[in-house]
mmCIF file of C-alpha atoms and ligand atoms in Angstrom:
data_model
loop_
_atom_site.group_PDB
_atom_site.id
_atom_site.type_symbol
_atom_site.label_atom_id
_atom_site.label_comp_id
_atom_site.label_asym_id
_atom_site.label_seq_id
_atom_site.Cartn_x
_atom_site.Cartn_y
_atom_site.Cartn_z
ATOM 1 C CA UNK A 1 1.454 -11.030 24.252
ATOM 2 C CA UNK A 2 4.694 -10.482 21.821
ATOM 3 C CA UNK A 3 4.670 -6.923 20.342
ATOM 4 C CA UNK A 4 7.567 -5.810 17.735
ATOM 5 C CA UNK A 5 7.547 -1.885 19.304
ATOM 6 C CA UNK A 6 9.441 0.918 17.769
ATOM 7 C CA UNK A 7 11.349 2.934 20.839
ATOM 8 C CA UNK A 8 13.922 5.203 18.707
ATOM 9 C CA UNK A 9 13.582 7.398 15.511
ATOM 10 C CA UNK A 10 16.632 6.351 13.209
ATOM 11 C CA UNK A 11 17.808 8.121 9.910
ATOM 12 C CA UNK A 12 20.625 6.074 9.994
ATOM 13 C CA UNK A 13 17.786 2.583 10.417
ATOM 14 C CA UNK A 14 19.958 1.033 12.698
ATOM 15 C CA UNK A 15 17.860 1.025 14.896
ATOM 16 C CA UNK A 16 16.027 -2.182 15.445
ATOM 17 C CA UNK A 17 12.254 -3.319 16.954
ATOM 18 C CA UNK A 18 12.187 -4.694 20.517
ATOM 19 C CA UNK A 19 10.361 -7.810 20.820
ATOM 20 C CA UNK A 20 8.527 -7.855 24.151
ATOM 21 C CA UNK A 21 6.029 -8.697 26.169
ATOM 22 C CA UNK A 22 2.922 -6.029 26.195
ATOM 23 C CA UNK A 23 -0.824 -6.481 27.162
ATOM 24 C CA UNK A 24 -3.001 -7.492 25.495
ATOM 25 C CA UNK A 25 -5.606 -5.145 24.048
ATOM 26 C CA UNK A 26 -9.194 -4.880 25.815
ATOM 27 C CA UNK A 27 -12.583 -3.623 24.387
ATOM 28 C CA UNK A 28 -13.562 -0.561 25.767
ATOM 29 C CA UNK A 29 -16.112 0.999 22.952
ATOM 30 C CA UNK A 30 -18.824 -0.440 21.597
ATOM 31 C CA UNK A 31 -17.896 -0.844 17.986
ATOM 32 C CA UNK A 32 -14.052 -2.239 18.980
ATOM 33 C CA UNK A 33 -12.793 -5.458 17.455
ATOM 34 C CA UNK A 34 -9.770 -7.783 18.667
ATOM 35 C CA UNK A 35 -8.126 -9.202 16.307
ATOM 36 C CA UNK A 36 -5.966 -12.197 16.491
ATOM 37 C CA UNK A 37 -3.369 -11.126 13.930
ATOM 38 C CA UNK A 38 -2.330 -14.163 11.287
ATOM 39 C CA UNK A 39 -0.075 -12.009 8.931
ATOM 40 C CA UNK A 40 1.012 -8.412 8.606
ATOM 41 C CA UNK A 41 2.652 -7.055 5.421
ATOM 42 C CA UNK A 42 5.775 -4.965 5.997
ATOM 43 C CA UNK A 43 5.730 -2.229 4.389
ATOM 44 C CA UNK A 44 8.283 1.063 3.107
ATOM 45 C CA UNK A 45 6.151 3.160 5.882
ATOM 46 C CA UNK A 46 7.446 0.993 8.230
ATOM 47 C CA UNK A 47 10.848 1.823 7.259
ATOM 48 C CA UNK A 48 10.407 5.237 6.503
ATOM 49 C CA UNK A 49 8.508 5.625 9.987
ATOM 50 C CA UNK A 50 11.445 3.916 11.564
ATOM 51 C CA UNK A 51 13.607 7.294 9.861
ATOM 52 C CA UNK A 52 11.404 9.715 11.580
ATOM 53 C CA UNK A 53 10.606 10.649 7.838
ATOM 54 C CA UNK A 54 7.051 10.727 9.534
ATOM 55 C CA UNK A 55 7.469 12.105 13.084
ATOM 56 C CA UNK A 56 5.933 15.326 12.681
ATOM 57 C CA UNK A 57 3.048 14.314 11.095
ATOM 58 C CA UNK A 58 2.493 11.286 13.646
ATOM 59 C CA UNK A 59 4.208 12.398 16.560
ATOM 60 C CA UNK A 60 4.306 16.216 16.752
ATOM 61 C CA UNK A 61 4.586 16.275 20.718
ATOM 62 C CA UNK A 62 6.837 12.385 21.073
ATOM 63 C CA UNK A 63 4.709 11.266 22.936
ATOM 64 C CA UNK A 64 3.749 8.227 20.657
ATOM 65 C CA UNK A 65 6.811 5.710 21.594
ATOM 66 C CA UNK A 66 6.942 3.144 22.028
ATOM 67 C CA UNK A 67 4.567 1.960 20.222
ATOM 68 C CA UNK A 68 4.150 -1.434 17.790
ATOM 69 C CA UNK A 69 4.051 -1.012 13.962
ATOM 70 C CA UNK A 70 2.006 -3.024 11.420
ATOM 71 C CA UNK A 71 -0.594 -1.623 9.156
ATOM 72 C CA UNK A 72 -1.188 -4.171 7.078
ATOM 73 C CA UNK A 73 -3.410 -6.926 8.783
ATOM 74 C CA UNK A 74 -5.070 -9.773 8.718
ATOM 75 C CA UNK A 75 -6.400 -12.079 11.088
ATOM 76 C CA UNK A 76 -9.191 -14.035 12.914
ATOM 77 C CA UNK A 77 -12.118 -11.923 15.447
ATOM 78 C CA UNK A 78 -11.157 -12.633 18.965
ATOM 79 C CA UNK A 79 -13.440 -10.546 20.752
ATOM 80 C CA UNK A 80 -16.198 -8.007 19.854
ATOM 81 C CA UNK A 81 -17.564 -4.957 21.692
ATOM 82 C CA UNK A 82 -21.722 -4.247 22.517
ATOM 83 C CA UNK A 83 -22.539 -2.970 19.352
ATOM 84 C CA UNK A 84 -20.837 -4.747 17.291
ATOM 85 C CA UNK A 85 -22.971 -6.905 14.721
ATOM 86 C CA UNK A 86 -20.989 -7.297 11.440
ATOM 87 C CA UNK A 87 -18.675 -9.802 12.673
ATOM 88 C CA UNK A 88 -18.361 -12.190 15.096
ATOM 89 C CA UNK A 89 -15.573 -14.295 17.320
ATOM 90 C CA UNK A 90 -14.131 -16.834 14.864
ATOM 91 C CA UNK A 91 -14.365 -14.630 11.678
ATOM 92 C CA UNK A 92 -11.542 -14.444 8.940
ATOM 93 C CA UNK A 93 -10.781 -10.366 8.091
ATOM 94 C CA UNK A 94 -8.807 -8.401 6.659
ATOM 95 C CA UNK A 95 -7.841 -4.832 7.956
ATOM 96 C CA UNK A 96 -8.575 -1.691 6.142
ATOM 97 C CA UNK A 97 -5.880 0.020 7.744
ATOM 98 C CA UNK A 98 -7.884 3.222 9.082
ATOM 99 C CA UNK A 99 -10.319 2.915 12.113
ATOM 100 C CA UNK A 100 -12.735 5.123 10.408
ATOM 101 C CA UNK A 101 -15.921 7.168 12.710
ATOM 102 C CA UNK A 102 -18.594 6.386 10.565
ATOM 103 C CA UNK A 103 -20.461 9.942 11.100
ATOM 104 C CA UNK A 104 -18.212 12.788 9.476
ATOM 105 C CA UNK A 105 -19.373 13.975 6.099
ATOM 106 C CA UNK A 106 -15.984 12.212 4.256
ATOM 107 C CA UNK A 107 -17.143 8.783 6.116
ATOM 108 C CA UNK A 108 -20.878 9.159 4.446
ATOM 109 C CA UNK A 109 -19.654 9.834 0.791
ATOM 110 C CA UNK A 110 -17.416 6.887 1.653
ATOM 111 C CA UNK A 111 -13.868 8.404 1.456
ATOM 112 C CA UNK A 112 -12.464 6.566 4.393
ATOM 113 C CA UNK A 113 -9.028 8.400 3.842
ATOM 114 C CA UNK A 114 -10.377 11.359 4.136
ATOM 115 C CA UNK A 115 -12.007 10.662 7.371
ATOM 116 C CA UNK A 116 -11.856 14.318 9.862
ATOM 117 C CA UNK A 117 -11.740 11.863 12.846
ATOM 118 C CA UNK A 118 -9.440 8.565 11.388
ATOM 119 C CA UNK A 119 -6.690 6.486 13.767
ATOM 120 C CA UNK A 120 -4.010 4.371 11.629
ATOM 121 C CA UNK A 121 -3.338 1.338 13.745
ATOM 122 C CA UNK A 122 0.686 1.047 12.944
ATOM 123 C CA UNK A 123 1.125 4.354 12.394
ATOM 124 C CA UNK A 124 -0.246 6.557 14.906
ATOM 125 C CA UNK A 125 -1.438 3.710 17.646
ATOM 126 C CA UNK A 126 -0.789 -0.069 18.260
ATOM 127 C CA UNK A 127 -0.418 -2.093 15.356
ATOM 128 C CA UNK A 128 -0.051 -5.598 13.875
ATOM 129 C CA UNK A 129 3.435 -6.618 14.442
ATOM 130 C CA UNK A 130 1.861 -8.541 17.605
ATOM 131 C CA UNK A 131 -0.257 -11.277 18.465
ATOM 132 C CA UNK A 132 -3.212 -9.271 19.211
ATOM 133 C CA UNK A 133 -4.964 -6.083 17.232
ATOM 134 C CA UNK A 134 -7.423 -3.678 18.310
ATOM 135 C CA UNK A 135 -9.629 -2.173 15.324
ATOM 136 C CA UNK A 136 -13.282 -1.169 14.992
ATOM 137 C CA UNK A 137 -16.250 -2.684 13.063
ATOM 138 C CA UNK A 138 -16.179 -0.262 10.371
ATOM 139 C CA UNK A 139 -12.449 -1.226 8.770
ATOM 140 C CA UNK A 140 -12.803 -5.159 8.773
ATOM 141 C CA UNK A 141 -14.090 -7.267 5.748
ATOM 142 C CA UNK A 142 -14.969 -10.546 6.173
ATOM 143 C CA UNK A 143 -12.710 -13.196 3.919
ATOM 144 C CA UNK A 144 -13.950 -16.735 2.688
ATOM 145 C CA UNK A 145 -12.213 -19.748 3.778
ATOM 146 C CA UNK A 146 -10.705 -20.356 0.586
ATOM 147 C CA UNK A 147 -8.664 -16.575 0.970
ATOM 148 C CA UNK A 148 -4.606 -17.433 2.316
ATOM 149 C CA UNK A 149 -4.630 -14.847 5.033
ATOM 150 C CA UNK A 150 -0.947 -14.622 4.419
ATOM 151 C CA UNK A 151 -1.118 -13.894 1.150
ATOM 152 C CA UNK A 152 -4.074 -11.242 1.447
ATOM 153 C CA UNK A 153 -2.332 -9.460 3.817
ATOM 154 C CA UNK A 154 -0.008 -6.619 1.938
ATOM 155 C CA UNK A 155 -3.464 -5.855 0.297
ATOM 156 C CA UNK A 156 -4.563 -4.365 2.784
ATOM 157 C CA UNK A 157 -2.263 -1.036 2.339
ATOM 158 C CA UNK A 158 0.211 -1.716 -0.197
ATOM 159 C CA UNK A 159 -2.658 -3.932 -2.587
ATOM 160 C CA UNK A 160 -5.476 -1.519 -1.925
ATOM 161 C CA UNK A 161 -3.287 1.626 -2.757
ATOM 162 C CA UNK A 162 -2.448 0.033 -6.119
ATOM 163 C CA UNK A 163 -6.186 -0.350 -6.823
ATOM 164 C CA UNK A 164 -7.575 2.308 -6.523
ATOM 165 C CA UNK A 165 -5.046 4.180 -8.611
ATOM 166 C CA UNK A 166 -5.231 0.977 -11.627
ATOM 167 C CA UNK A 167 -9.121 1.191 -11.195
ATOM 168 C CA UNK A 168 -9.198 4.979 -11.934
ATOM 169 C CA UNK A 169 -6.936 4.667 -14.580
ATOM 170 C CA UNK A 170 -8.967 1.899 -16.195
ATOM 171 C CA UNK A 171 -11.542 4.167 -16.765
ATOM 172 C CA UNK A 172 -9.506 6.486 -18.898
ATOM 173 C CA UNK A 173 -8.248 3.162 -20.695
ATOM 174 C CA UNK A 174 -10.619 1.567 -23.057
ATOM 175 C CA UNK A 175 -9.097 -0.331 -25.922
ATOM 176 C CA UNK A 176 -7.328 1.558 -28.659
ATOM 177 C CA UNK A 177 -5.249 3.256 -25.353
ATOM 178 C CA UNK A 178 -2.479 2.954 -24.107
ATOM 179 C CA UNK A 179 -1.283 3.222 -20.381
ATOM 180 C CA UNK A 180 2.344 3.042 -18.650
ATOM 181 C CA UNK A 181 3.465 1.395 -15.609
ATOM 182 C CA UNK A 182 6.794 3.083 -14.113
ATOM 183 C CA UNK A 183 7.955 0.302 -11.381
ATOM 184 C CA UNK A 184 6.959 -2.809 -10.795
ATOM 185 C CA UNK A 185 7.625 -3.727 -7.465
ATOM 186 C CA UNK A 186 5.051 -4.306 -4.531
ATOM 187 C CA UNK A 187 2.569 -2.136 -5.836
ATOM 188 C CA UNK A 188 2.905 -1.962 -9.330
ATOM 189 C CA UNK A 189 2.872 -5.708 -10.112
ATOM 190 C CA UNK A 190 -0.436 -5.467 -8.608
ATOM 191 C CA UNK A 191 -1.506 -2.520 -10.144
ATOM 192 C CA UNK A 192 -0.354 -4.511 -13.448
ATOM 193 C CA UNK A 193 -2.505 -7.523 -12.689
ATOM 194 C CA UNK A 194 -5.959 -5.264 -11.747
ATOM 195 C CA UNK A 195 -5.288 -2.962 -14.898
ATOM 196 C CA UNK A 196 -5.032 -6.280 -17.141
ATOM 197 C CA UNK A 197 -8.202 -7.420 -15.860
ATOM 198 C CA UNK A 198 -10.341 -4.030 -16.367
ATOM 199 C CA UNK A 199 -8.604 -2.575 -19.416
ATOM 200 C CA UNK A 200 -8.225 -3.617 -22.967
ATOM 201 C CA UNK A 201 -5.699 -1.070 -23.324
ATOM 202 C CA UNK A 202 -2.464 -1.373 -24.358
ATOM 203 C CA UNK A 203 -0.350 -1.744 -21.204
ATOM 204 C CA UNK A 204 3.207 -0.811 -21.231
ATOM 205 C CA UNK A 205 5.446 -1.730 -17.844
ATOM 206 C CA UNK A 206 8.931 0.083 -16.977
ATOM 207 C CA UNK A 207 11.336 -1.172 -14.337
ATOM 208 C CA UNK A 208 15.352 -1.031 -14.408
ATOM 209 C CA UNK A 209 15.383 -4.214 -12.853
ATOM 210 C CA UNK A 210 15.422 -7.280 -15.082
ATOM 211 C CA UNK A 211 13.647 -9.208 -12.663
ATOM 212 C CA UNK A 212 10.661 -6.934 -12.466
ATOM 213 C CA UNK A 213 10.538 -6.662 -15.955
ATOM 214 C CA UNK A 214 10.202 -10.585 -16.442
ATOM 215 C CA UNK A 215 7.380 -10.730 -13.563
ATOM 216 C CA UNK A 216 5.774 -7.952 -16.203
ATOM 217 C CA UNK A 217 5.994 -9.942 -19.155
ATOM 218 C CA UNK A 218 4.556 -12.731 -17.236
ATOM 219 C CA UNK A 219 1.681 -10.693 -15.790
ATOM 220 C CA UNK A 220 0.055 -9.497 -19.201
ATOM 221 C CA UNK A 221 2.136 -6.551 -20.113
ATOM 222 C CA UNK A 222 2.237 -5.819 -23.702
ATOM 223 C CA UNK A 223 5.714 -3.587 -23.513
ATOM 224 C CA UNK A 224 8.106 -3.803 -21.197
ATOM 225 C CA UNK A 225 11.145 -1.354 -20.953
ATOM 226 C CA UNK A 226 13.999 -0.804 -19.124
ATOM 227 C CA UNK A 227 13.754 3.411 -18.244
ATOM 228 C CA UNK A 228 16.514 5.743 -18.640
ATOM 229 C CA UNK A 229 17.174 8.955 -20.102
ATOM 230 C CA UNK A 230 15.162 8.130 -22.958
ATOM 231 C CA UNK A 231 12.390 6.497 -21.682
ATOM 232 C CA UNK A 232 9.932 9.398 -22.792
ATOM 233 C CA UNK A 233 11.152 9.250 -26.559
ATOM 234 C CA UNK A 234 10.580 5.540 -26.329
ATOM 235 C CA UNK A 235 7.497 5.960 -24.772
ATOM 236 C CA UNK A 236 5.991 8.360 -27.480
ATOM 237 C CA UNK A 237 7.205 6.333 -30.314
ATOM 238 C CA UNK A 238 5.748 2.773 -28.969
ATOM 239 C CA UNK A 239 2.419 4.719 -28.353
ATOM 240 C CA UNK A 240 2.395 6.864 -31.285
ATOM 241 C CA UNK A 241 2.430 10.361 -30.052
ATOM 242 C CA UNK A 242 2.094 9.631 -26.443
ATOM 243 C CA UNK A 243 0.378 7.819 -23.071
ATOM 244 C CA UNK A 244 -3.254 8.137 -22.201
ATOM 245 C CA UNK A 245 -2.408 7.692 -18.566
ATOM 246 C CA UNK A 246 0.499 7.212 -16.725
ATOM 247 C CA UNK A 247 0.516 5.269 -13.125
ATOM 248 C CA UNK A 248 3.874 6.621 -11.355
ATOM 249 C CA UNK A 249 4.837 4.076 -8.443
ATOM 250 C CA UNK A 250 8.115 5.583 -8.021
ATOM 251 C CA UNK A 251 7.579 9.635 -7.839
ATOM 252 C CA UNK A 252 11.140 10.345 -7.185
ATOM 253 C CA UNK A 253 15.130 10.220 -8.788
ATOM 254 C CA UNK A 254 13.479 11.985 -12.034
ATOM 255 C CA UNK A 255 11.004 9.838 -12.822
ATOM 256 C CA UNK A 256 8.050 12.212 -11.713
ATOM 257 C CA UNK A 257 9.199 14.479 -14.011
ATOM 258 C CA UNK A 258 9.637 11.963 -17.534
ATOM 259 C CA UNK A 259 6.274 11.305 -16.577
ATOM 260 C CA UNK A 260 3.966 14.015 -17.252
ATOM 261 C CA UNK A 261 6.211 14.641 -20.740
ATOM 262 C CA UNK A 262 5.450 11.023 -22.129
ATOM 263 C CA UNK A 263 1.498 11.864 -21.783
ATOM 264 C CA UNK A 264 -0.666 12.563 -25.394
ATOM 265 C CA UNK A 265 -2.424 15.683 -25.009
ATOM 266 C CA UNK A 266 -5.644 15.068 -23.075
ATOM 267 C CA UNK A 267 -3.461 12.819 -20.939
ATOM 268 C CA UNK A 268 -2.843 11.591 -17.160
ATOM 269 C CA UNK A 269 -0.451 11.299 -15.076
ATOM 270 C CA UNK A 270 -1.441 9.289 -11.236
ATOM 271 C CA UNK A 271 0.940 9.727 -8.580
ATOM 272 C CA UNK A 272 1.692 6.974 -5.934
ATOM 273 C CA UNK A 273 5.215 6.817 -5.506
ATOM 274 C CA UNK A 274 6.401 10.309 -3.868
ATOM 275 C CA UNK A 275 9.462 11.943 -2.629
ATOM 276 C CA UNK A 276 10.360 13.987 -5.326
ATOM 277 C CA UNK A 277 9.099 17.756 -6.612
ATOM 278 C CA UNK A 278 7.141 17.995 -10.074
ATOM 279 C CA UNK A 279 7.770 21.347 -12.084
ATOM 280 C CA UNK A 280 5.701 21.703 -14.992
ATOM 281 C CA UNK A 281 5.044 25.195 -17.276
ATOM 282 C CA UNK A 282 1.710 26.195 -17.355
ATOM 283 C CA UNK A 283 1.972 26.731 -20.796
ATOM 284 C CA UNK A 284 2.615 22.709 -21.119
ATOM 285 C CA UNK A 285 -0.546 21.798 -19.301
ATOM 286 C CA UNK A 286 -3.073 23.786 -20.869
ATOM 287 C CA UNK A 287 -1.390 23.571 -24.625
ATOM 288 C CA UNK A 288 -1.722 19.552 -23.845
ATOM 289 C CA UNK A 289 -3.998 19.635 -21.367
ATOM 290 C CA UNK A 290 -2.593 17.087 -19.255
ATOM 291 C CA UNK A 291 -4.135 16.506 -15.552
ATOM 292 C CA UNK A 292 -1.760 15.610 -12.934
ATOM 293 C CA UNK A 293 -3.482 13.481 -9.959
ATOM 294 C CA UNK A 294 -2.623 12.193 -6.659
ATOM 295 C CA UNK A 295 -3.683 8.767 -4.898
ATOM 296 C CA UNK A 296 -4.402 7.774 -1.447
ATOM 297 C CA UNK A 297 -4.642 4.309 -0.565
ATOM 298 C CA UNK A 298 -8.279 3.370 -0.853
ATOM 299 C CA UNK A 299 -11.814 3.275 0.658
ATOM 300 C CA UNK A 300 -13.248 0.467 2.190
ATOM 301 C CA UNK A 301 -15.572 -0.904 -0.794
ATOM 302 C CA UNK A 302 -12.528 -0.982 -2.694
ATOM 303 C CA UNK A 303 -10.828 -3.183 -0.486
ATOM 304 C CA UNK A 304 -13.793 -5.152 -0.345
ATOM 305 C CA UNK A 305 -13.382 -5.365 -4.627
ATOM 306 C CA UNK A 306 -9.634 -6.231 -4.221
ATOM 307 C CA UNK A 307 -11.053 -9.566 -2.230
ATOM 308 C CA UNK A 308 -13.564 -10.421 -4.392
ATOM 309 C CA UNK A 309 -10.739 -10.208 -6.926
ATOM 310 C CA UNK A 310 -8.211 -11.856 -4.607
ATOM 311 C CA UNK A 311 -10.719 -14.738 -4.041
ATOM 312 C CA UNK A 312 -11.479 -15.382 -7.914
ATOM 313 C CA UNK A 313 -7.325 -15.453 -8.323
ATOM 314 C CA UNK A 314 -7.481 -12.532 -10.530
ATOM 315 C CA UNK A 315 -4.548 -10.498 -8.341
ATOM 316 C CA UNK A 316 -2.037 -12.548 -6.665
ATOM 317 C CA UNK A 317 0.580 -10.977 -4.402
ATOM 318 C CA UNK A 318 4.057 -12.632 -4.470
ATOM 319 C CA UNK A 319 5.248 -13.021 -0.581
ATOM 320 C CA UNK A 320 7.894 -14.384 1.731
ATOM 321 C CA UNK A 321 7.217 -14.947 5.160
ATOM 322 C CA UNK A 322 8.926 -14.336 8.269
ATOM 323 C CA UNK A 323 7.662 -15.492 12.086
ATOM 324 C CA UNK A 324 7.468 -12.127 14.354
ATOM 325 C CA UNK A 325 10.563 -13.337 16.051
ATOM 326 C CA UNK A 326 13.188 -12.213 13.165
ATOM 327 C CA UNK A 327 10.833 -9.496 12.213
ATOM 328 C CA UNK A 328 14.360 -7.638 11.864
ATOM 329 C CA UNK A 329 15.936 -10.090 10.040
ATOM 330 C CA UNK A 330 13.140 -8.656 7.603
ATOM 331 C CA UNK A 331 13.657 -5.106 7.805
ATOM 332 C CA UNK A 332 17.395 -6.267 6.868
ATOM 333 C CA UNK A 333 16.170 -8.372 3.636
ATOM 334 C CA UNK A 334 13.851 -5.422 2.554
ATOM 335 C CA UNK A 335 16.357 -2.965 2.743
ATOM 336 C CA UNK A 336 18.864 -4.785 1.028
ATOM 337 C CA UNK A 337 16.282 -5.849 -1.402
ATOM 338 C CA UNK A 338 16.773 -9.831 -0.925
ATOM 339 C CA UNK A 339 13.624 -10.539 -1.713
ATOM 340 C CA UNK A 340 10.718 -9.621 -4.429
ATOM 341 C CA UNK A 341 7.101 -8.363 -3.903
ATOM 342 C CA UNK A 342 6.351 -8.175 0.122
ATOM 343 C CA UNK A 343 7.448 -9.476 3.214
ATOM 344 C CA UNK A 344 4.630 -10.508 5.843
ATOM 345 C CA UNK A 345 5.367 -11.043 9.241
ATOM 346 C CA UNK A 346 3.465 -14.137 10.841
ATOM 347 C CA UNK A 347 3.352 -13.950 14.778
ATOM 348 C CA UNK A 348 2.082 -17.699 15.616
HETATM 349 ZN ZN1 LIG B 1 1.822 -0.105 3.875
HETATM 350 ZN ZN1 LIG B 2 -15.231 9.859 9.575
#
């Protein structure tokens, strides 16, 4: 089968994916799935694994490469192993993007991220940029006919790491609140969309680029602004005082550290976008006391609640497609920014 496979670690991202021939996967445990991949979403990790920004996490010995990347799947069963009994040959799924065990304690309270005994298909073993997938039982759910597998697919990763920071913000968001939005890009115009439909709170959306800032308006924000120097004084005087939560999809160039200062006291700041440091006096967060959380992707039953959502056209996902042959014709368009919301790589 075709396979897009990573062979060098770039800083410089010249480097480009070889598209070759590879076997195909085979079933050799009982709860493996084959998936005939219809769409994967590229994604910034695909990039930023390109770098090497994640080589020693992933690939502390090099030994991984080559390898094919692609986290962010969808697609139709092929073939099943023994045991497997949720799905069946012919199925329509989406990926969660970790093969999960099932057993460990994290599995049981249903923390799928946290899973002691987790492989990443696309990160740390054959992924989706190919015509064939291998996954288990435990990460697919099952999509109605009416779902665009195309569409879907960047919510598997990029959608579902959006949700389940909008979903716990929602709960700190009931009317009479107000909650900000820095970036609105792949994951934030989602995150925009699910907040809108849980919360009646006031939503407020920040994004230097014009474009972004229209989508906003046209999603349901109620504010939009632009960022800056002075976003936190503007902040605290459209929300009199101060944010009840702030969702932070960018996490670096400054922002991470206007966001915490534009919360009211009793406030929250979620943190999705990284790369940067946060530096806060103690002094600050127990005088205000202001909690300062992380996010990780998302469990499978919320992926399962970003279908149902996705199915009832409730979130939408803006894409542009590209066939697995000019997969790097992609790469090139993302990092030059050509196009808005997410690419998704079709290989047939
Ligand atoms: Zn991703
Ligand atoms: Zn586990």
């Amino acid at each position: 089968m075709r396979a897009a496979r990573l062979y060098r670690y770039d800083p410089e991202m010249n480097e480009q994916l070889r598209l070759e021939d590879v076997p195909e996967p085979t079933i050799t445990q009982p709860d493996d799935v084959i998936v005939r991949v219809v769409a994967a979403g590229l994604c910034r990790t695909d990039l930023h694994i390109i770098e090497g920004v994640w080589k020693d996490i992933l690939d502390p010995q090099r030994t991984l490469l080559p390898y094919t990347l692609g986290h962010e799947n969808t697609g139709i069963v092929e073939a099943v192993g023994s045991g497997v009994t949720a799905v069946k040959p012919g199925d329509r799924v989406i990926c969660h993007p970790l093969r999960t065990c099932g057993v460990c304690l994290a599995c049981r309270h249903g923390e799928d991220m946290y899973c002691l005994n987790g492989r990443f298909p696309g990160l740390d073993s054959d992924g989706g940029f190919a015509e064939y997938l291998l996954t288990s039982e435990r990460a697919l759910v099952k999509l109605s006919a009416d779902v665009d597998l195309v569409e879907v697919a960047p919510l598997a990763d990029a959608g579902l790491t959006a949700y389940r920071a909008a979903k716990k913000a929602a709960r700190l968001l009931p009317p009479g609140t107000s909650g900000v939005i820095i970036g609105i890009g792949g994951l934030g115009h989602i995150a925009l969309q699910v907040l809108r439909a849980f919360s009646g709170a006031r939503l407020i959306a920040v994004d230097v680029s014009e474009a972004a800032r229209q989508r906003a308006r046209e999603l349901g924000a109620d504010d939009v602004l632009a960022g800056g120097p002075d976003l936190v004084e503007q902040v605290k005087e459209l929300t009199g005082g101060g944010a009840h939560v702030v969702l932070d999809f960018v996490g670096e160039k400054g922002v991470e550290q206007q966001a915490w200062q534009m919360l009211r006291k009793g406030g929250t700041q979620i943190i999705i976008g990284y790369g940067g440091r946060i530096e806060i006096p103690t002094v600050h967060m127990i005088f205000n006391e202001i909690t300062v959380a992380g996010s990780l992707v998302g469990n499978y039953a919320e992926l399962y609640e970003l279908m149902d959502m996705a199915a009832r056209g409730l979130v939408r996902v803006h894409v542009q497609r590209y066939p697995l042959h000019e997969i790097n014709r992609a790469i090139d368009d993302f990092k030059h920014g050509r196009y808005f919301g997410r690419a998704v790589i079709v290989p047939s």
